[in-house]
Amino acid sequence: MLKSLSYSSIPIGLEAHAVELMNDLRKVLYREVEEDLQPENVCRLISNLLYSSQYLCTPVIAGVGSDGQPYLCSMDGLGAQTFSSKFVATGTSMSTLLTACEDIYVPNQDPVSMLEMSRRILKTSLQRDVLSGCKKKLTIRCCSTILSLRGGIT
């Protein structure tokens, strides 16, 4: 199950067993940081926390970068970062998700079309992976619109 933590306007997706990391991130982000951080800085902070600790999770961070462009980053369990301007994936079905994204993704769509395309990507990739897809949640954030689809992706 995926848990999410949001700092400013930067959503951070973590696995449910990463409760200690979420608590530590809350402490650092909300108590020790006085100014708003850009997604790049939040990524570096999380990467350093993962590298210097025993946390075993693979976070996904999204936001609008300092240059005004979409910022997407995923990490492995050691905090090694992977960046993309289009899509990122993590977890047990990462390779099939990336393959489906490369095949189906079309840029510059409206939120409803993006939600349908994302549903197709999840359906295509999870059909090939028996270990993934138990509790699916799909959220599309586009400007001021937030669309969500839970469960019924099949």
PDB file of N, CA and C in Angstrom, residues 81-149:
ATOM      1  N   GLN A  81      19.083   8.432  -7.435  1.00  0.00           N
ATOM      2  CA  GLN A  81      17.974   9.133  -8.076  1.00  0.00           C
ATOM      3  C   GLN A  81      17.885   8.839  -9.561  1.00  0.00           C
ATOM      4  N   THR A  82      16.650   8.747 -10.066  1.00  0.00           N
ATOM      5  CA  THR A  82      16.369   8.631 -11.486  1.00  0.00           C
ATOM      6  C   THR A  82      15.410   9.749 -11.847  1.00  0.00           C
ATOM      7  N   PHE A  83      15.780  10.582 -12.824  1.00  0.00           N
ATOM      8  CA  PHE A  83      14.971  11.731 -13.208  1.00  0.00           C
ATOM      9  C   PHE A  83      14.352  11.510 -14.579  1.00  0.00           C
ATOM     10  N   SER A  84      13.199  12.131 -14.802  1.00  0.00           N
ATOM     11  CA  SER A  84      12.565  12.108 -16.107  1.00  0.00           C
ATOM     12  C   SER A  84      11.636  13.304 -16.219  1.00  0.00           C
ATOM     13  N   SER A  85      11.428  13.766 -17.423  1.00  0.00           N
ATOM     14  CA  SER A  85      10.469  14.853 -17.629  1.00  0.00           C
ATOM     15  C   SER A  85       9.099  14.312 -18.017  1.00  0.00           C
ATOM     16  N   LYS A  86       9.005  12.998 -18.253  1.00  0.00           N
ATOM     17  CA  LYS A  86       7.746  12.412 -18.704  1.00  0.00           C
ATOM     18  C   LYS A  86       7.097  11.518 -17.657  1.00  0.00           C
ATOM     19  N   PHE A  87       7.829  10.505 -17.155  1.00  0.00           N
ATOM     20  CA  PHE A  87       7.261   9.544 -16.219  1.00  0.00           C
ATOM     21  C   PHE A  87       8.365   8.863 -15.438  1.00  0.00           C
ATOM     22  N   VAL A  88       8.021   8.403 -14.246  1.00  0.00           N
ATOM     23  CA  VAL A  88       8.918   7.598 -13.423  1.00  0.00           C
ATOM     24  C   VAL A  88       8.118   6.440 -12.849  1.00  0.00           C
ATOM     25  N   ALA A  89       8.806   5.396 -12.470  1.00  0.00           N
ATOM     26  CA  ALA A  89       8.151   4.234 -11.876  1.00  0.00           C
ATOM     27  C   ALA A  89       9.093   3.624 -10.854  1.00  0.00           C
ATOM     28  N   THR A  90       8.500   2.935  -9.900  1.00  0.00           N
ATOM     29  CA  THR A  90       9.294   2.254  -8.895  1.00  0.00           C
ATOM     30  C   THR A  90       8.508   1.057  -8.391  1.00  0.00           C
ATOM     31  N   GLY A  91       9.152   0.161  -7.695  1.00  0.00           N
ATOM     32  CA  GLY A  91       8.463  -0.993  -7.143  1.00  0.00           C
ATOM     33  C   GLY A  91       8.753  -2.266  -7.904  1.00  0.00           C
ATOM     34  N   THR A  92       7.993  -3.307  -7.575  1.00  0.00           N
ATOM     35  CA  THR A  92       8.261  -4.624  -8.154  1.00  0.00           C
ATOM     36  C   THR A  92       7.968  -4.696  -9.649  1.00  0.00           C
ATOM     37  N   SER A  93       7.077  -3.868 -10.140  1.00  0.00           N
ATOM     38  CA  SER A  93       6.751  -3.917 -11.568  1.00  0.00           C
ATOM     39  C   SER A  93       7.353  -2.754 -12.342  1.00  0.00           C
ATOM     40  N   MET A  94       8.451  -2.198 -11.848  1.00  0.00           N
ATOM     41  CA  MET A  94       9.047  -1.025 -12.473  1.00  0.00           C
ATOM     42  C   MET A  94       9.378  -1.249 -13.948  1.00  0.00           C
ATOM     43  N   SER A  95       9.980  -2.365 -14.286  1.00  0.00           N
ATOM     44  CA  SER A  95      10.381  -2.591 -15.679  1.00  0.00           C
ATOM     45  C   SER A  95       9.178  -2.699 -16.608  1.00  0.00           C
ATOM     46  N   THR A  96       8.128  -3.383 -16.180  1.00  0.00           N
ATOM     47  CA  THR A  96       6.946  -3.468 -17.039  1.00  0.00           C
ATOM     48  C   THR A  96       6.199  -2.141 -17.109  1.00  0.00           C
ATOM     49  N   LEU A  97       6.189  -1.377 -16.018  1.00  0.00           N
ATOM     50  CA  LEU A  97       5.566  -0.052 -16.048  1.00  0.00           C
ATOM     51  C   LEU A  97       6.305   0.876 -17.003  1.00  0.00           C
ATOM     52  N   LEU A  98       7.637   0.896 -16.944  1.00  0.00           N
ATOM     53  CA  LEU A  98       8.409   1.750 -17.835  1.00  0.00           C
ATOM     54  C   LEU A  98       8.228   1.347 -19.293  1.00  0.00           C
ATOM     55  N   THR A  99       8.165   0.045 -19.557  1.00  0.00           N
ATOM     56  CA  THR A  99       7.936  -0.429 -20.914  1.00  0.00           C
ATOM     57  C   THR A  99       6.574   0.028 -21.429  1.00  0.00           C
ATOM     58  N   ALA A 100       5.536  -0.121 -20.609  1.00  0.00           N
ATOM     59  CA  ALA A 100       4.192   0.312 -21.009  1.00  0.00           C
ATOM     60  C   ALA A 100       4.135   1.826 -21.181  1.00  0.00           C
ATOM     61  N   CYS A 101       4.802   2.566 -20.320  1.00  0.00           N
ATOM     62  CA  CYS A 101       4.827   4.033 -20.449  1.00  0.00           C
ATOM     63  C   CYS A 101       5.476   4.458 -21.756  1.00  0.00           C
ATOM     64  N   GLU A 102       6.602   3.847 -22.086  1.00  0.00           N
ATOM     65  CA  GLU A 102       7.292   4.190 -23.323  1.00  0.00           C
ATOM     66  C   GLU A 102       6.451   3.872 -24.544  1.00  0.00           C
ATOM     67  N   ASP A 103       5.621   2.840 -24.451  1.00  0.00           N
ATOM     68  CA  ASP A 103       4.791   2.420 -25.568  1.00  0.00           C
ATOM     69  C   ASP A 103       3.514   3.256 -25.705  1.00  0.00           C
ATOM     70  N   ILE A 104       2.860   3.593 -24.598  1.00  0.00           N
ATOM     71  CA  ILE A 104       1.524   4.198 -24.628  1.00  0.00           C
ATOM     72  C   ILE A 104       1.519   5.704 -24.390  1.00  0.00           C
ATOM     73  N   TYR A 105       2.514   6.237 -23.683  1.00  0.00           N
ATOM     74  CA  TYR A 105       2.505   7.646 -23.268  1.00  0.00           C
ATOM     75  C   TYR A 105       2.414   8.617 -24.444  1.00  0.00           C
ATOM     76  N   VAL A 106       1.512   9.581 -24.323  1.00  0.00           N
ATOM     77  CA  VAL A 106       1.362  10.676 -25.286  1.00  0.00           C
ATOM     78  C   VAL A 106       1.398  11.981 -24.483  1.00  0.00           C
ATOM     79  N   PRO A 107       2.308  12.908 -24.798  1.00  0.00           N
ATOM     80  CA  PRO A 107       2.404  14.139 -24.009  1.00  0.00           C
ATOM     81  C   PRO A 107       1.270  15.119 -24.291  1.00  0.00           C
ATOM     82  N   ASN A 108       1.135  16.110 -23.404  1.00  0.00           N
ATOM     83  CA  ASN A 108       0.214  17.240 -23.553  1.00  0.00           C
ATOM     84  C   ASN A 108      -1.245  16.842 -23.709  1.00  0.00           C
ATOM     85  N   GLN A 109      -1.743  16.047 -22.791  1.00  0.00           N
ATOM     86  CA  GLN A 109      -3.152  15.654 -22.807  1.00  0.00           C
ATOM     87  C   GLN A 109      -3.899  16.357 -21.691  1.00  0.00           C
ATOM     88  N   ASP A 110      -5.218  16.427 -21.830  1.00  0.00           N
ATOM     89  CA  ASP A 110      -6.037  16.988 -20.757  1.00  0.00           C
ATOM     90  C   ASP A 110      -6.102  15.964 -19.620  1.00  0.00           C
ATOM     91  N   PRO A 111      -6.474  16.396 -18.396  1.00  0.00           N
ATOM     92  CA  PRO A 111      -6.437  15.489 -17.242  1.00  0.00           C
ATOM     93  C   PRO A 111      -7.267  14.211 -17.400  1.00  0.00           C
ATOM     94  N   VAL A 112      -8.444  14.305 -18.006  1.00  0.00           N
ATOM     95  CA  VAL A 112      -9.287  13.110 -18.155  1.00  0.00           C
ATOM     96  C   VAL A 112      -8.634  12.106 -19.106  1.00  0.00           C
ATOM     97  N   SER A 113      -8.082  12.584 -20.209  1.00  0.00           N
ATOM     98  CA  SER A 113      -7.374  11.690 -21.143  1.00  0.00           C
ATOM     99  C   SER A 113      -6.126  11.100 -20.495  1.00  0.00           C
ATOM    100  N   MET A 114      -5.446  11.907 -19.677  1.00  0.00           N
ATOM    101  CA  MET A 114      -4.256  11.434 -18.970  1.00  0.00           C
ATOM    102  C   MET A 114      -4.624  10.322 -17.986  1.00  0.00           C
ATOM    103  N   LEU A 115      -5.755  10.472 -17.290  1.00  0.00           N
ATOM    104  CA  LEU A 115      -6.208   9.447 -16.357  1.00  0.00           C
ATOM    105  C   LEU A 115      -6.516   8.148 -17.097  1.00  0.00           C
ATOM    106  N   GLU A 116      -7.188   8.240 -18.238  1.00  0.00           N
ATOM    107  CA  GLU A 116      -7.512   7.044 -19.028  1.00  0.00           C
ATOM    108  C   GLU A 116      -6.235   6.395 -19.571  1.00  0.00           C
ATOM    109  N   MET A 117      -5.299   7.203 -20.054  1.00  0.00           N
ATOM    110  CA  MET A 117      -4.037   6.662 -20.549  1.00  0.00           C
ATOM    111  C   MET A 117      -3.266   5.980 -19.421  1.00  0.00           C
ATOM    112  N   SER A 118      -3.246   6.587 -18.248  1.00  0.00           N
ATOM    113  CA  SER A 118      -2.555   5.998 -17.102  1.00  0.00           C
ATOM    114  C   SER A 118      -3.203   4.693 -16.666  1.00  0.00           C
ATOM    115  N   ARG A 119      -4.537   4.637 -16.726  1.00  0.00           N
ATOM    116  CA  ARG A 119      -5.253   3.403 -16.412  1.00  0.00           C
ATOM    117  C   ARG A 119      -4.837   2.296 -17.380  1.00  0.00           C
ATOM    118  N   ARG A 120      -4.751   2.627 -18.670  1.00  0.00           N
ATOM    119  CA  ARG A 120      -4.325   1.640 -19.673  1.00  0.00           C
ATOM    120  C   ARG A 120      -2.899   1.165 -19.412  1.00  0.00           C
ATOM    121  N   ILE A 121      -2.020   2.096 -19.041  1.00  0.00           N
ATOM    122  CA  ILE A 121      -0.624   1.736 -18.753  1.00  0.00           C
ATOM    123  C   ILE A 121      -0.566   0.780 -17.568  1.00  0.00           C
ATOM    124  N   LEU A 122      -1.294   1.090 -16.506  1.00  0.00           N
ATOM    125  CA  LEU A 122      -1.301   0.205 -15.332  1.00  0.00           C
ATOM    126  C   LEU A 122      -1.890  -1.157 -15.667  1.00  0.00           C
ATOM    127  N   LYS A 123      -2.979  -1.162 -16.398  1.00  0.00           N
ATOM    128  CA  LYS A 123      -3.620  -2.427 -16.757  1.00  0.00           C
ATOM    129  C   LYS A 123      -2.676  -3.288 -17.597  1.00  0.00           C
ATOM    130  N   THR A 124      -2.029  -2.682 -18.577  1.00  0.00           N
ATOM    131  CA  THR A 124      -1.113  -3.412 -19.453  1.00  0.00           C
ATOM    132  C   THR A 124       0.081  -3.969 -18.680  1.00  0.00           C
ATOM    133  N   SER A 125       0.676  -3.152 -17.826  1.00  0.00           N
ATOM    134  CA  SER A 125       1.886  -3.601 -17.133  1.00  0.00           C
ATOM    135  C   SER A 125       1.592  -4.592 -16.018  1.00  0.00           C
ATOM    136  N   LEU A 126       0.464  -4.434 -15.321  1.00  0.00           N
ATOM    137  CA  LEU A 126       0.172  -5.329 -14.205  1.00  0.00           C
ATOM    138  C   LEU A 126      -0.361  -6.686 -14.652  1.00  0.00           C
ATOM    139  N   GLN A 127      -0.793  -6.793 -15.899  1.00  0.00           N
ATOM    140  CA  GLN A 127      -1.204  -8.099 -16.415  1.00  0.00           C
ATOM    141  C   GLN A 127      -0.017  -9.038 -16.524  1.00  0.00           C
ATOM    142  N   ARG A 128       1.179  -8.479 -16.631  1.00  0.00           N
ATOM    143  CA  ARG A 128       2.383  -9.289 -16.812  1.00  0.00           C
ATOM    144  C   ARG A 128       3.127  -9.562 -15.515  1.00  0.00           C
ATOM    145  N   ASP A 129       2.632  -9.023 -14.399  1.00  0.00           N
ATOM    146  CA  ASP A 129       3.373  -9.123 -13.147  1.00  0.00           C
ATOM    147  C   ASP A 129       2.446  -9.561 -12.023  1.00  0.00           C
ATOM    148  N   VAL A 130       2.590 -10.783 -11.574  1.00  0.00           N
ATOM    149  CA  VAL A 130       1.705 -11.334 -10.553  1.00  0.00           C
ATOM    150  C   VAL A 130       2.003 -10.754  -9.165  1.00  0.00           C
ATOM    151  N   LEU A 131       3.178 -10.179  -8.953  1.00  0.00           N
ATOM    152  CA  LEU A 131       3.550  -9.657  -7.643  1.00  0.00           C
ATOM    153  C   LEU A 131       2.985  -8.266  -7.363  1.00  0.00           C
ATOM    154  N   SER A 132       2.478  -7.596  -8.372  1.00  0.00           N
ATOM    155  CA  SER A 132       2.088  -6.196  -8.213  1.00  0.00           C
ATOM    156  C   SER A 132       0.595  -5.998  -8.406  1.00  0.00           C
ATOM    157  N   GLY A 133       0.148  -4.823  -8.002  1.00  0.00           N
ATOM    158  CA  GLY A 133      -1.202  -4.407  -8.334  1.00  0.00           C
ATOM    159  C   GLY A 133      -2.264  -4.765  -7.335  1.00  0.00           C
ATOM    160  N   CYS A 134      -1.913  -5.187  -6.142  1.00  0.00           N
ATOM    161  CA  CYS A 134      -2.920  -5.568  -5.166  1.00  0.00           C
ATOM    162  C   CYS A 134      -3.801  -4.386  -4.777  1.00  0.00           C
ATOM    163  N   LYS A 135      -3.198  -3.300  -4.355  1.00  0.00           N
ATOM    164  CA  LYS A 135      -3.958  -2.102  -3.969  1.00  0.00           C
ATOM    165  C   LYS A 135      -3.509  -0.973  -4.863  1.00  0.00           C
ATOM    166  N   LYS A 136      -4.289  -0.718  -5.906  1.00  0.00           N
ATOM    167  CA  LYS A 136      -3.910   0.284  -6.887  1.00  0.00           C
ATOM    168  C   LYS A 136      -4.585   1.609  -6.570  1.00  0.00           C
ATOM    169  N   LYS A 137      -3.827   2.674  -6.710  1.00  0.00           N
ATOM    170  CA  LYS A 137      -4.371   4.015  -6.563  1.00  0.00           C
ATOM    171  C   LYS A 137      -3.697   4.883  -7.606  1.00  0.00           C
ATOM    172  N   LEU A 138      -4.489   5.543  -8.412  1.00  0.00           N
ATOM    173  CA  LEU A 138      -3.964   6.381  -9.478  1.00  0.00           C
ATOM    174  C   LEU A 138      -4.437   7.801  -9.232  1.00  0.00           C
ATOM    175  N   THR A 139      -3.505   8.725  -9.125  1.00  0.00           N
ATOM    176  CA  THR A 139      -3.836  10.130  -8.905  1.00  0.00           C
ATOM    177  C   THR A 139      -3.143  10.962  -9.960  1.00  0.00           C
ATOM    178  N   ILE A 140      -3.904  11.817 -10.624  1.00  0.00           N
ATOM    179  CA  ILE A 140      -3.371  12.732 -11.632  1.00  0.00           C
ATOM    180  C   ILE A 140      -3.502  14.144 -11.085  1.00  0.00           C
ATOM    181  N   ARG A 141      -2.383  14.835 -10.986  1.00  0.00           N
ATOM    182  CA  ARG A 141      -2.394  16.242 -10.566  1.00  0.00           C
ATOM    183  C   ARG A 141      -2.013  17.082 -11.769  1.00  0.00           C
ATOM    184  N   CYS A 142      -2.908  17.972 -12.140  1.00  0.00           N
ATOM    185  CA  CYS A 142      -2.667  18.829 -13.287  1.00  0.00           C
ATOM    186  C   CYS A 142      -3.170  20.223 -12.954  1.00  0.00           C
ATOM    187  N   CYS A 143      -2.258  21.163 -12.793  1.00  0.00           N
ATOM    188  CA  CYS A 143      -2.593  22.544 -12.398  1.00  0.00           C
ATOM    189  C   CYS A 143      -3.454  22.515 -11.148  1.00  0.00           C
ATOM    190  N   SER A 144      -4.712  22.901 -11.255  1.00  0.00           N
ATOM    191  CA  SER A 144      -5.577  22.925 -10.073  1.00  0.00           C
ATOM    192  C   SER A 144      -6.508  21.712 -10.018  1.00  0.00           C
ATOM    193  N   THR A 145      -6.400  20.801 -10.953  1.00  0.00           N
ATOM    194  CA  THR A 145      -7.273  19.629 -11.021  1.00  0.00           C
ATOM    195  C   THR A 145      -6.583  18.407 -10.432  1.00  0.00           C
ATOM    196  N   ILE A 146      -7.309  17.677  -9.582  1.00  0.00           N
ATOM    197  CA  ILE A 146      -6.802  16.412  -9.051  1.00  0.00           C
ATOM    198  C   ILE A 146      -7.844  15.345  -9.344  1.00  0.00           C
ATOM    199  N   LEU A 147      -7.482  14.367 -10.156  1.00  0.00           N
ATOM    200  CA  LEU A 147      -8.361  13.246 -10.472  1.00  0.00           C
ATOM    201  C   LEU A 147      -7.787  11.998  -9.822  1.00  0.00           C
ATOM    202  N   SER A 148      -8.655  11.155  -9.299  1.00  0.00           N
ATOM    203  CA  SER A 148      -8.183   9.958  -8.607  1.00  0.00           C
ATOM    204  C   SER A 148      -9.017   8.770  -9.019  1.00  0.00           C
ATOM    205  N   LEU A 149      -8.372   7.628  -9.143  1.00  0.00           N
ATOM    206  CA  LEU A 149      -9.028   6.375  -9.468  1.00  0.00           C
ATOM    207  C   LEU A 149      -8.436   5.334  -8.541  1.00  0.00           C
TER     208      LEU A 149
END
